[in-house]
C-alpha atoms as one frame of an Amber mdcrd trajectory, in Angstrom:
protein
  -8.983  35.169  39.323  -5.236  34.595  39.234  -3.976  31.068  38.735  -1.575
  29.312  41.067   1.953  28.839  39.702   2.750  25.385  38.371   5.842  23.866
  39.982   8.319  21.737  38.027  10.140  18.947  39.862  12.291  15.864  39.327
  12.784  12.715  41.325  15.340   9.933  41.034  13.730   6.493  40.713  15.056
   2.991  40.084  14.782   3.333  36.296  16.019   6.933  36.131  14.715  10.416
  36.810  11.069  11.398  36.420   9.981  14.962  35.654   6.572  16.259  36.691
   4.430  19.382  36.970   2.382  20.080  40.099  -0.104  22.649  41.331  -2.815
  23.069  43.956  -4.105  21.351  47.068  -6.897  18.941  47.919  -7.876  15.578
  46.361  -5.209  14.434  43.923  -5.805  14.470  40.174  -3.169  12.539  38.228
  -2.768  13.501  34.554  -1.112  11.060  32.118  -0.301  12.396  28.650  -0.918
  10.949  25.201   1.208   9.285  22.517   3.107  12.211  21.021   2.915  14.442
  24.076   4.416  15.120  27.479   3.065  16.675  30.683   2.789  20.091  29.010
  -0.392  18.720  27.403  -2.167  19.339  30.713  -0.933  22.804  31.703  -4.144
  24.629  30.722  -6.357  22.155  32.609  -4.096  22.185  35.648  -4.225  25.973
  35.793  -8.026  25.837  35.835  -8.299  23.014  38.371  -5.402  23.870  40.683
  -7.519  25.921  43.102  -9.734  22.924  43.875  -7.465  19.916  43.445  -3.887
  18.770  43.876  -2.860  18.242  40.241   0.229  16.251  39.255   1.329  15.467
  35.694   4.492  13.416  35.130   6.355  12.849  31.899   6.145   9.082  31.493
   9.441   7.214  31.391  11.045   7.896  27.999   8.951  11.013  27.312   9.543
  14.733  27.721  12.174  15.512  30.340  12.076  12.109  32.045  14.903   9.618
  31.530  15.342   7.563  28.373  16.274   3.904  28.705  19.604   3.024  27.106
  18.326  -0.151  25.452  14.793   1.172  24.880  13.259  -1.722  26.824   9.937
   0.008  27.282   6.759  -1.752  28.359   3.478  -0.752  29.940   4.407  -2.863
  32.964   7.595  -0.826  33.375   5.670   2.452  33.047   3.261   1.267  35.757
   6.159   0.195  37.981   7.777   3.606  37.558   4.473   5.395  38.207   3.886
   3.331  41.353   7.350   4.144  42.702   6.812   7.820  41.897   3.469   8.015
  43.728   4.881   6.084  46.686   7.754   8.554  46.901   5.277  11.443  46.897
   3.203   9.631  49.549   0.031  10.224  47.604  -2.560   8.236  45.689  -4.589
   9.685  42.814  -8.267  10.215  43.570  -8.986  10.330  39.838  -6.696   9.739
  36.837  -7.211  11.865  33.727  -5.438  10.259  30.777  -5.145  10.418  27.016
  -4.278   7.617  24.584  -1.162   5.789  25.830  -1.635   7.393  29.247  -5.023
   5.678  29.482  -3.346   2.319  28.860  -0.971   2.953  31.752  -3.818   4.228
  33.947  -5.954   1.113  33.435  -3.076  -1.204  34.335  -2.264   0.902  37.390
  -5.913   0.833  38.498  -6.109  -2.932  38.086  -3.061  -3.295  40.337  -4.386
  -0.762  42.882  -8.188  -1.153  42.756  -8.782   0.472  46.138  -6.595   3.508
  45.480  -8.219   5.053  42.393 -11.786   6.351  42.642 -12.301   7.098  38.963
 -10.778   7.351  35.481 -11.378   9.916  32.720 -10.120   8.974  29.252 -10.203
   9.760  25.570  -8.932   7.557  22.717  -7.444   4.825  24.955  -4.596   2.780
  23.498  -3.858  -0.871  24.207  -6.940  -2.325  22.515  -6.614  -5.232  20.088
  -8.633  -4.572  16.938  -7.735  -5.029  13.242  -8.798  -1.512  12.269  -6.916
   0.089  15.148  -3.831  -2.005  14.356  -3.788  -0.727  10.760  -2.913   2.761
  12.014   0.581   1.645  12.897   1.465  -0.503   9.887   2.597   2.416   7.731
   4.560   3.917  10.638   6.663   0.845  11.417   9.017   1.350   8.480   9.030
   5.128   8.888  10.165   4.851  12.520  12.676   2.062  11.891  16.401   2.684
  12.283  17.093   1.192   8.858  15.061   0.246   5.802  15.476   0.712   2.060
  12.603   3.186   1.969  14.048   5.242   4.828  17.445   5.466   3.136  15.848
   6.411  -0.192  13.882   9.117   1.570  17.007  10.332   3.369  18.893  10.671
   0.066  16.017  12.459  -1.657  15.280  15.093   0.988  18.229  17.497   0.340
  17.387  17.655  -3.372  13.678  18.109  -2.715  14.406  21.041  -0.417  16.425
  22.726  -3.165  13.824  22.364  -5.901  10.843  22.818  -3.543   8.986  19.886
  -5.046   7.167  16.851  -3.674   6.130  18.488  -0.463   4.330  15.321   0.564
   7.733  13.615   0.813   8.966  16.435   3.020   5.905  15.942   5.212   6.707
  12.233   5.484  10.279  13.094   6.483   9.063  15.510   9.163   6.742  12.771
  10.411   9.760  10.479  10.758  11.612  13.130  12.766   8.634  13.380  15.111
   8.474   9.608  15.541  12.172   9.491  16.383  11.620  12.096  19.105   9.015
   9.788  20.654  10.926   6.510  20.518   9.249   5.273  23.710   5.777   5.732
  22.217   6.813   3.940  19.019   8.129   0.961  20.946   5.123   0.742  23.241
   2.626   1.025  20.378   4.104  -0.916  17.453   7.818  -1.751  17.712   7.624
  -4.731  20.054   7.314  -8.414  19.218   3.637  -9.295  18.635   3.458 -11.751
  21.547   4.947  -9.211  23.942   2.563  -6.507  22.754  -0.449  -8.830  22.926
   0.392  -9.823  26.494  -0.192  -6.223  27.613  -3.301  -5.439  25.585  -6.398
  -4.586  27.556  -9.215  -6.556  25.939  -9.095  -9.482  28.364  -8.381  -7.244
  31.365 -11.205  -4.733  31.016 -14.032  -7.014  32.268 -12.168  -7.083  35.618
 -11.885  -3.284  35.827 -14.210  -2.125  38.616 -13.102   1.512  38.741 -15.726
   3.945  37.342 -14.645   5.240  33.929 -15.815   8.291  32.004 -14.818   8.419
  28.331 -14.877  11.740  26.498 -16.535  11.028  23.145 -16.363  14.025  20.757
 -18.944  14.013  17.990 -16.299  15.244  15.535 -13.525  12.858  16.538 -11.529
  10.671  14.168 -12.915   7.251  13.297 -10.133   5.534  15.272 -10.862   7.591
  18.395 -14.564   6.772  18.159 -13.773   3.087  17.653 -11.349   2.937  20.587
 -13.852   4.700  22.845 -16.642   2.335  21.779 -14.589  -0.847  22.251 -13.505
   0.265  25.718 -17.104   1.148  26.631 -18.321  -2.281  25.535 -15.635  -4.225
  27.423 -15.358  -2.331  30.732 -18.415  -2.849  32.976 -18.539   0.501  34.782
 -18.025   2.926  31.900 -19.961   5.922  30.607 -19.549   7.848  27.360 -19.709
  11.637  27.612 -20.802  12.889  24.198 -19.174  16.238  23.470 -20.023  18.748
  20.713 -16.413  19.866  20.274 -13.911  18.339  17.905 -11.232  16.029  19.249
  -8.543  18.702  19.564 -10.716  20.971  21.715 -12.268  18.348  23.991  -9.583
  18.347  26.696  -9.423  22.139  26.620 -13.095  22.342  27.629 -13.164  19.380
  30.023 -12.909  21.375  33.267 -16.606  21.218  34.139 -16.826  17.507  33.353
 -13.826  16.711  35.543 -15.253  18.769  38.407 -18.623  17.023  38.109 -16.977
  13.616  37.957 -15.014  14.331  41.121 -18.261  15.156  42.917 -20.423  12.343
  41.575 -18.903   9.304  39.905 -15.875   9.312  42.175 -18.330   9.386  45.087
 -20.068   6.228  43.798 -23.086   7.869  42.184 -24.417   7.108  38.724 -25.284
  10.449  37.141 -24.877  10.542  33.334 -22.294  12.896  31.830 -23.891  14.277
  28.693 -23.858  17.811  27.359
């Protein structure tokens, strides 16, 4: 069966332009990408689901082909504001939101603001959870993503020589990691480059008990320890949440999620309580 063509579009909003991909007709599925991603993360899923659902996948503000903010004043509240304006302009509301990592953080806050609009949420590895182990992930990245530090300048001076002698490849890998972080400045600021009080004010732990929207969390058996921990914390705090245990590894879970999303649209989003286990 041939797939429907995915359309690329842009819209001018208060904070700048927003780029999105769109395909299909029917109930709306909104896809929100992860930390180091953009809407292209969802192309394969959208191609599979486009004959049954209206699929839309924006690049969040500061990501992909959407606008960057001049002063990098990113916040989850601003992402939600931008998403709300975008959906209002399209005159649509998402039936279900499918989201990864930082996209899940945005999706939860959007759902809390619009509890009657969203029928269900499907996540993996949600960000925005306060936990000492989860916080440790970002400590080593703060200096690497900073505009200036002694270690960054030392690394910058060493790289040309290392390339010539082809030694210390681990340092080259660190440098490439820095280049990737700089490409995702919005993600860095949202995750670990804000003042602690500002970051804490947007974390989800105290909000999740008020989340009434049904949530399905994809829980790969071969996921990283941080993904498993984030999934578990979310499951414990949000009252209407199920874990879908998957045999695949973390990288393959979204690629094989078509059947689960289809089942969720027919059951959980219709206020039933069938378990999602494979």
